[in-house]
Coordinates of C-alpha atoms in Angstrom, one line a residue:
Chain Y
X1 CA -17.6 -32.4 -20.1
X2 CA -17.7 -32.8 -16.4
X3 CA -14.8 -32.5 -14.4
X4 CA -14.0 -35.9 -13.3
X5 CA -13.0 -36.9 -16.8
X6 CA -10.7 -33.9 -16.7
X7 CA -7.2 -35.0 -17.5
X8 CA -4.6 -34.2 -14.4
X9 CA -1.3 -32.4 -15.1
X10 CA 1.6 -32.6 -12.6
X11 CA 4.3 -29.7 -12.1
X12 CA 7.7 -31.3 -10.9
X13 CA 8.6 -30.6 -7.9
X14 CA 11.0 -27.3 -7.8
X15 CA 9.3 -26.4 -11.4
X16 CA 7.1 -24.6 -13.2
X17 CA 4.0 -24.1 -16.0
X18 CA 2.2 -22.0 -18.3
X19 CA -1.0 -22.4 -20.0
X20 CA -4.1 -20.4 -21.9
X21 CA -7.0 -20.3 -19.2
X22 CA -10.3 -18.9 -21.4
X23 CA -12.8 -16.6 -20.0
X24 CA -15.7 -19.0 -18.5
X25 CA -13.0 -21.9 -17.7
X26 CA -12.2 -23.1 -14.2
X27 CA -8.5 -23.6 -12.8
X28 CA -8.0 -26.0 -9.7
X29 CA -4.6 -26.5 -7.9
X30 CA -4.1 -29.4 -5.7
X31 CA -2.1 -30.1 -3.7
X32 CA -1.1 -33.9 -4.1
X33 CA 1.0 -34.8 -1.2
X34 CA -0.1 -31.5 1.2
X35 CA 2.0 -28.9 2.6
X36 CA 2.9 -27.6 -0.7
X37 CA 2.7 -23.7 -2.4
X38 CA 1.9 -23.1 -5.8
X39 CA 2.8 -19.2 -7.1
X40 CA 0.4 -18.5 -9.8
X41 CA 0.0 -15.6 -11.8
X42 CA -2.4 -14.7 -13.9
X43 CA -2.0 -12.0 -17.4
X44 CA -4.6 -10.9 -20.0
X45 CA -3.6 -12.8 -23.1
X46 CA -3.1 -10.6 -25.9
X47 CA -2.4 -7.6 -23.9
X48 CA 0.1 -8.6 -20.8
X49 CA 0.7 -5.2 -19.5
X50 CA -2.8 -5.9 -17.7
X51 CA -2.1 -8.8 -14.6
X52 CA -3.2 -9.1 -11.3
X53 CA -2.6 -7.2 -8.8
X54 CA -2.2 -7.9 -4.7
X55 CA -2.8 -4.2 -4.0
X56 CA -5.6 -3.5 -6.1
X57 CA -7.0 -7.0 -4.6
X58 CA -6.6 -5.9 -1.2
X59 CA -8.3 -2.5 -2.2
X60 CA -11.1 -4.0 -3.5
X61 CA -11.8 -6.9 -1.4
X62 CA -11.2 -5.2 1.9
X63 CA -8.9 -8.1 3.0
X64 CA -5.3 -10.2 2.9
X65 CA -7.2 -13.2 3.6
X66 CA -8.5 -14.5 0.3
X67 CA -10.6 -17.8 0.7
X68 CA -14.0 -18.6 -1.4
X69 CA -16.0 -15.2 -2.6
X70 CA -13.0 -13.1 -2.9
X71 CA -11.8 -12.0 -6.7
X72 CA -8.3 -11.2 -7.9
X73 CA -8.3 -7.9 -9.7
X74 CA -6.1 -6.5 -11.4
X75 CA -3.5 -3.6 -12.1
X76 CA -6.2 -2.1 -14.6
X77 CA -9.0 -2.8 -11.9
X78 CA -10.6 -5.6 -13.5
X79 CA -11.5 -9.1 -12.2
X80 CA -9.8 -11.6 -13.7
X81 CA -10.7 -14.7 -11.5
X82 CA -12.5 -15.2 -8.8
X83 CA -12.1 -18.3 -6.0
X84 CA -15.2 -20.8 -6.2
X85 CA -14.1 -23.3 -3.9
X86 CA -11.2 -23.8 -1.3
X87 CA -10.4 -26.6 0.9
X88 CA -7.7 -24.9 2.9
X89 CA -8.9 -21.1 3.2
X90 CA -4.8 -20.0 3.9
X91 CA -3.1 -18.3 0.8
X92 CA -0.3 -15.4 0.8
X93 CA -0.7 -12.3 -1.3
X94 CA 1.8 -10.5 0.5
X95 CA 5.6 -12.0 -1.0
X96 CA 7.4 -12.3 -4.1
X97 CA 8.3 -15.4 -6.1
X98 CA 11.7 -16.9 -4.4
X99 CA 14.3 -16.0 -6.9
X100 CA 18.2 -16.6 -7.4
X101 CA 18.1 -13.1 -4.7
X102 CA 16.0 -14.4 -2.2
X103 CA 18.0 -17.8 -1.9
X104 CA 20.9 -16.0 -1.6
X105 CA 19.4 -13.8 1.4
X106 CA 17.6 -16.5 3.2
X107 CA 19.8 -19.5 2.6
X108 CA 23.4 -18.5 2.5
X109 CA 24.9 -21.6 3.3
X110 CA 22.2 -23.9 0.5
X111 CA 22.6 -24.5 -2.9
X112 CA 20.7 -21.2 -5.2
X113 CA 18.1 -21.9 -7.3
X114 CA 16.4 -19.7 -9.7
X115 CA 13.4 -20.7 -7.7
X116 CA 10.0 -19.3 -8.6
X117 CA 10.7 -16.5 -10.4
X118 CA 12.8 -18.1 -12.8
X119 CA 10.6 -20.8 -13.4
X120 CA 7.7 -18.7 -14.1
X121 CA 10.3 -16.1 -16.2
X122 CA 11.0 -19.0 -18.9
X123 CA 7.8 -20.1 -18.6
X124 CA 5.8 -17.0 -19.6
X125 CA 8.7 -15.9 -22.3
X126 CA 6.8 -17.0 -25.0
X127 CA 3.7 -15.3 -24.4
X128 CA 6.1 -11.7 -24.8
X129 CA 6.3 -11.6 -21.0
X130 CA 9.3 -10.6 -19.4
X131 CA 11.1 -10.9 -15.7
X132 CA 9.8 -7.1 -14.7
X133 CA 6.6 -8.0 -15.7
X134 CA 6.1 -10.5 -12.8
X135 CA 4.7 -9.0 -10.1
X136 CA 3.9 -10.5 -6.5
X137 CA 2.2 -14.2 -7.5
X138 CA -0.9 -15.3 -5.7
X139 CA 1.0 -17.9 -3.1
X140 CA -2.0 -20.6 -3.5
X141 CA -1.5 -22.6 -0.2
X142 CA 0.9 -20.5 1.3
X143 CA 0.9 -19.8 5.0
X144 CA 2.3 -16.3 5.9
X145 CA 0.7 -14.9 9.3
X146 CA 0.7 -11.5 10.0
X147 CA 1.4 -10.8 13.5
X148 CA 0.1 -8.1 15.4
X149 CA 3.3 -5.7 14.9
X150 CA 3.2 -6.0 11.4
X151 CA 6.0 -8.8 11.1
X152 CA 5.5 -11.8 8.7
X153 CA 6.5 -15.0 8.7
X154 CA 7.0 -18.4 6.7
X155 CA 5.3 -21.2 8.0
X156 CA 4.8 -24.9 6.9
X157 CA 1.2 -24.7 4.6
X158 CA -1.6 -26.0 6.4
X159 CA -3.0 -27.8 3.3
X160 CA -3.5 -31.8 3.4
X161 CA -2.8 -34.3 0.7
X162 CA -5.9 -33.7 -2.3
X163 CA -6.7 -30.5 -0.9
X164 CA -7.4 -27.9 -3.4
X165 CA -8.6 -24.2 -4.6
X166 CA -10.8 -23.8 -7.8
X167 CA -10.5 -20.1 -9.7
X168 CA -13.1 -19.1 -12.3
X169 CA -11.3 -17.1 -15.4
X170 CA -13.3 -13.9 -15.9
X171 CA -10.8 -12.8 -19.4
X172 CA -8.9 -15.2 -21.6
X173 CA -6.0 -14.9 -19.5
X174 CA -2.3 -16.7 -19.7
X175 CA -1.5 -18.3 -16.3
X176 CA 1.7 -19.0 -14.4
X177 CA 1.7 -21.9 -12.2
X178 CA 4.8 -23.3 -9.9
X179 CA 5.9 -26.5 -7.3
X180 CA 7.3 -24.4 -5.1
X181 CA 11.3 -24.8 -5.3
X182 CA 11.8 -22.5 -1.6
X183 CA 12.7 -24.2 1.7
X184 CA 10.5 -22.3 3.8
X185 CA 6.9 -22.3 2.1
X186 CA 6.3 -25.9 2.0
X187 CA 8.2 -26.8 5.1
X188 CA 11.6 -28.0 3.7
X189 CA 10.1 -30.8 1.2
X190 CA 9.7 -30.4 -2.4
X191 CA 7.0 -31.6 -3.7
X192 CA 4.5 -31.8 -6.8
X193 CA 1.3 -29.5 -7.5
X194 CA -1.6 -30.9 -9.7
X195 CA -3.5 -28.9 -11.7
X196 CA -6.8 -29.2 -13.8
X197 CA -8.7 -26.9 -16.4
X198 CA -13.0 -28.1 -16.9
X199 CA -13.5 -26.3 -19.7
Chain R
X1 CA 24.6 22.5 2.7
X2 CA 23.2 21.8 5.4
X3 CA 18.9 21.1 6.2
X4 CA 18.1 24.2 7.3
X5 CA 18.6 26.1 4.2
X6 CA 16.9 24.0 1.7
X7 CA 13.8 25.2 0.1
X8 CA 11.1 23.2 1.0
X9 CA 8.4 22.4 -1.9
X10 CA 4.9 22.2 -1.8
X11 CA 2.7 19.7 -3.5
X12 CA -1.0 21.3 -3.9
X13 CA -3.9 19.0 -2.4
X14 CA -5.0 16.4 -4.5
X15 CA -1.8 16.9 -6.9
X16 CA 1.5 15.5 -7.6
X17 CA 4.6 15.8 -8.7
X18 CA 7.8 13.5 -10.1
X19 CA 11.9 14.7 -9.9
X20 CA 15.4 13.6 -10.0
X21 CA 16.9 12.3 -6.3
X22 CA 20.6 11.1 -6.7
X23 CA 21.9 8.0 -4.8
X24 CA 23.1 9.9 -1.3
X25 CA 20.4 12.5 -1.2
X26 CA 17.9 12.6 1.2
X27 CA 14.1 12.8 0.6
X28 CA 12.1 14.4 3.8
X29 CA 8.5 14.2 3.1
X30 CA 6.3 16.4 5.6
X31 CA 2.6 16.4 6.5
X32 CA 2.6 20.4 7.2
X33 CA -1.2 20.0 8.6
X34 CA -1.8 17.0 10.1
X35 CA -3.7 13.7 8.8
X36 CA -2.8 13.9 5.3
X37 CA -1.1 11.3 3.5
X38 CA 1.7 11.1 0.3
X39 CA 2.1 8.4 -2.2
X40 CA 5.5 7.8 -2.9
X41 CA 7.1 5.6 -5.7
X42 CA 10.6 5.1 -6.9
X43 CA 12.4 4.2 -10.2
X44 CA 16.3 3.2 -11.3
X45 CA 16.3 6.5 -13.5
X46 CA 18.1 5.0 -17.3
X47 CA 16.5 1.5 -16.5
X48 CA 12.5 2.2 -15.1
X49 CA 11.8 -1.5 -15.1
X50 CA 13.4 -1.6 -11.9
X51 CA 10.4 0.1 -9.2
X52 CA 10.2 -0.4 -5.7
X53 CA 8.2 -3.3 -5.1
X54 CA 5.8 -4.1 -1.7
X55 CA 6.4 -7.6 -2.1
X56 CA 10.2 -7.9 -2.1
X57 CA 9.9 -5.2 0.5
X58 CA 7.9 -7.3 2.7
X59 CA 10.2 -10.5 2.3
X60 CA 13.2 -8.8 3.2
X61 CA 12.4 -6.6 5.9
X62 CA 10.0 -9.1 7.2
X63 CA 7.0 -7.0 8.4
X64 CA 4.6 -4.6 6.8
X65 CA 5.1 -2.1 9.2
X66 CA 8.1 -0.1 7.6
X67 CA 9.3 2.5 9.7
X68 CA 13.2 3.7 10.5
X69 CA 15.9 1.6 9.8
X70 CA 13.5 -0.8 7.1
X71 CA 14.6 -0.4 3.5
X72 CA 12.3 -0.1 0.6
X73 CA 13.5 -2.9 -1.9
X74 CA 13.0 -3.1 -5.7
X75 CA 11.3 -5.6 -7.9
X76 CA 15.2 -6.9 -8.9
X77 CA 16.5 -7.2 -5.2
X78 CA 18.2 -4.0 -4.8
X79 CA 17.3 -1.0 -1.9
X80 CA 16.3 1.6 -3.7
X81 CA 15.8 3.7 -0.4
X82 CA 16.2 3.5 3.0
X83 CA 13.9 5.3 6.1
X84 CA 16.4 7.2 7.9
X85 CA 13.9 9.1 10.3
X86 CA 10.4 8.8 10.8
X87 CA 8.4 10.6 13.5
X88 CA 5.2 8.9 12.8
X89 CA 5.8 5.5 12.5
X90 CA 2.4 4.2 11.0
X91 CA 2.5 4.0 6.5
X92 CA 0.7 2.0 4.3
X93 CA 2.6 -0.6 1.4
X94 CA -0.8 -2.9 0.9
X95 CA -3.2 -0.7 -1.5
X96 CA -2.6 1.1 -4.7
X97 CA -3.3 4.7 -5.3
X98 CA -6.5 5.8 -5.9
X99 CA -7.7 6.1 -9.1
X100 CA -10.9 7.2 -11.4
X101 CA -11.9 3.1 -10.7
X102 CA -11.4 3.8 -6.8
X103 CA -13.5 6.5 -6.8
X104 CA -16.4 5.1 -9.0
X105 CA -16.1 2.1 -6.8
X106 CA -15.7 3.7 -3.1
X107 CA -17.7 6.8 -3.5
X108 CA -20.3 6.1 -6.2
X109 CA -21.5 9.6 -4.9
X110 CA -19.1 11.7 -5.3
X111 CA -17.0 13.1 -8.6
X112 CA -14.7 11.2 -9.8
X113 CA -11.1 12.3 -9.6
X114 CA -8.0 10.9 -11.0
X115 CA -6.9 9.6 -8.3
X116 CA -2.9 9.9 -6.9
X117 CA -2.9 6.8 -10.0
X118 CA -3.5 9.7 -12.1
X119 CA -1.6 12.4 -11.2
X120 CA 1.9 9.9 -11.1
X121 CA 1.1 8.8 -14.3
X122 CA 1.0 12.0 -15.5
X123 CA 3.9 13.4 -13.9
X124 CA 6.6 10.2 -14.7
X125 CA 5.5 10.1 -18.1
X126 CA 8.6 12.3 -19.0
X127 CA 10.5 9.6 -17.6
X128 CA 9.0 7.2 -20.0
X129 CA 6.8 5.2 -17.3
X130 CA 3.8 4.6 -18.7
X131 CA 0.9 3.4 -16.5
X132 CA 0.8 -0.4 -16.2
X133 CA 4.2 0.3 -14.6
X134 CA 3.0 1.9 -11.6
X135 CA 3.0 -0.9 -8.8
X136 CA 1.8 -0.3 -5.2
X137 CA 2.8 3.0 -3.7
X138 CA 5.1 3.5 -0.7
X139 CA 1.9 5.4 1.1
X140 CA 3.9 8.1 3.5
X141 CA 1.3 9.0 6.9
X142 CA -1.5 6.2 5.6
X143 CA -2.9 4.2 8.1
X144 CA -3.9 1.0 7.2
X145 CA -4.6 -1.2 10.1
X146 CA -4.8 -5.6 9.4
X147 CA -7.2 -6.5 12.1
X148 CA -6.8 -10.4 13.0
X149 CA -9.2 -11.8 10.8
X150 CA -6.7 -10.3 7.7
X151 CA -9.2 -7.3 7.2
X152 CA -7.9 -4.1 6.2
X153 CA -9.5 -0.7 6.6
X154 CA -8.6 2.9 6.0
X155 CA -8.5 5.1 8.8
X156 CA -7.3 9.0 9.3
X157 CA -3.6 9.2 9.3
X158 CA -2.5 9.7 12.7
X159 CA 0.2 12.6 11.8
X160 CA 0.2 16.2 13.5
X161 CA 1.6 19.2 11.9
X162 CA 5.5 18.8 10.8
X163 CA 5.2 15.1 11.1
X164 CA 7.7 13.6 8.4
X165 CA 9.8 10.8 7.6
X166 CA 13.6 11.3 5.9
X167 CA 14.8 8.5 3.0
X168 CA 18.2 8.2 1.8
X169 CA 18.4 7.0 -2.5
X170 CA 21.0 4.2 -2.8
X171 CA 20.6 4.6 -6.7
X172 CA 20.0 7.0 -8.5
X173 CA 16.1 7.6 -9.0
X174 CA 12.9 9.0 -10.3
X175 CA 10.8 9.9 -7.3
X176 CA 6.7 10.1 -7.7
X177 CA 5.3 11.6 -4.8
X178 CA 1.5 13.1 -4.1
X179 CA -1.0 15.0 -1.7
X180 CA -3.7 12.4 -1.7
X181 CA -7.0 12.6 -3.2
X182 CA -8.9 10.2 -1.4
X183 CA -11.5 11.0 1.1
X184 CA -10.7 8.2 3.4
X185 CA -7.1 8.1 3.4
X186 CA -6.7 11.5 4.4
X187 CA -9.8 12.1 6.8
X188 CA -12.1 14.0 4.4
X189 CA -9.8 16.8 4.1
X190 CA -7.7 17.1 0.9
X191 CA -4.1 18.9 2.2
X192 CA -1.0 19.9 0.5
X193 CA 2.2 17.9 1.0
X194 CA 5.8 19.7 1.5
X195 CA 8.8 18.2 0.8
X196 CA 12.5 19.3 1.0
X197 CA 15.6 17.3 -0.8
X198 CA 18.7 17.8 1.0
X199 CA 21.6 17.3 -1.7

């Protein structure tokens, strides 16, 4: 089956997904409207203590700056994907899911939202993962610049509308997805993420 | 009691060692030769799902480059610690300790050790942390420089003799800390690590 007759699934905005992703199958997130993030995550099915890992990805890759050619490895030092294609070449390994915490901290005066975390949290459940299980996501589209002192910061994603990152599964894994619900990471608009499996 | 007459501890090179540090007490972690460098992790003791975590680290202080005054956050949203003096300035949250899959990967040549991932696992097991819940290290001394391209690379700590940094426990906590075993982290030179709790 070739990928154009690939079915598309949406993620809501301010939402989020999980699915089986096997060994040998390809994941693309797009971005349908551009300057959206997507946290994914990504957990060996069938034994979730094992799930990628930023630091063991920046060990091994020699980098922060993921983009085509780069794996993500995880806590166990295994691959488990590996990028094959990316339109926009910006990505954030660095931060954490927003949660009920961080919209607290960074948006006192705005409604909270369980964000993120809580999305992927009830999202993952039945797969027998729980909330300390989730460790930094891979912030597909996500545009954090590291300045020269060592201070980050949250800009608007440079990604346009169809632009898109395709990961290869090296295990069966169980994948995390999100529409990013923060006001920061995609620029103060809340938007939809598309996603696709060619298996 | 005041600094002075505390015992100081010493942690033998390429070792480690876990204990008890009560919300209030400070941790001063020294480099008594120069150029060596100490993992460090922390855990709520009673309720070890809760670990200090890079990620919500990085979001809430900001930067990368943690030095006095930054706070070391946990996965849940809470300061487990706070860096209270620091007379170095330059340590490492990005990579993960090293471990027997570091050392077959970075120095195919050389024996393979177990790695600062090893030694922590083996001394918070008492504590009932197994391995999959050891996240990135808070790495006292490394030196990890993020050129502008997002490339990281390892380089000699840049401590002297009697360098060290003092943290202050806001919880109650397990503390993991080593004398690294990794050839580049530390220089070539494997060191011991002293350490003195003032209570």
């Amino acid at each position: 089956m070739t990928a154009d007759t690939q079915t598309l699934s949406r993620i809501a905005p301010r939402s989020g997904v999980a699915f089986e992703l096997n060994e040998g199958e390809r994941l693309t997130v797009i971005d349908p409207e551009g300057q959206q993030v997507a946290d994914l995550l990504a957990f060996v099915r069938g034994d979730v203590g094992e799930v990628i890992s930023n630091g063991r990805t920046f060990d091994y890759e020699e980098t922060i700056a993921l983009t085509t050619g780069n794996r993500l490895w995880s806590n166990r030092s295994n691959v488990l994907l590996s990028i094959e294609e990316d339109t926009v070449g910006r990505h954030d390994f660095l931060l954490t899911p927003c949660s009920e915490a961080t919209f607290r901290h960074f948006y006192p005066g705005k409604p909270v939202h369980r964000g993120c975390f809580g999305n992927l949290a009830e999202a993952l459940a039945p797969w027998g993962i729980d909330e300390d299980r989730i460790p930094v996501a891979f912030n597909v589209f996500m545009n954090v610049p590291v300045a020269a002192d060592g201070s980050v910061s949250v800009l608007p994603p440079t990604g346009r509308p169809g632009d898109h990152i395709t990961l290869l599964a090296h295990r069966d894994l169980v994948i995390g997805l999100t529409a990013c619900s923060a006001y920061d990471s995609n620029g103060g608009s809340f938007k939809p993420i598309d996603y696709r499996i060619d298996r």
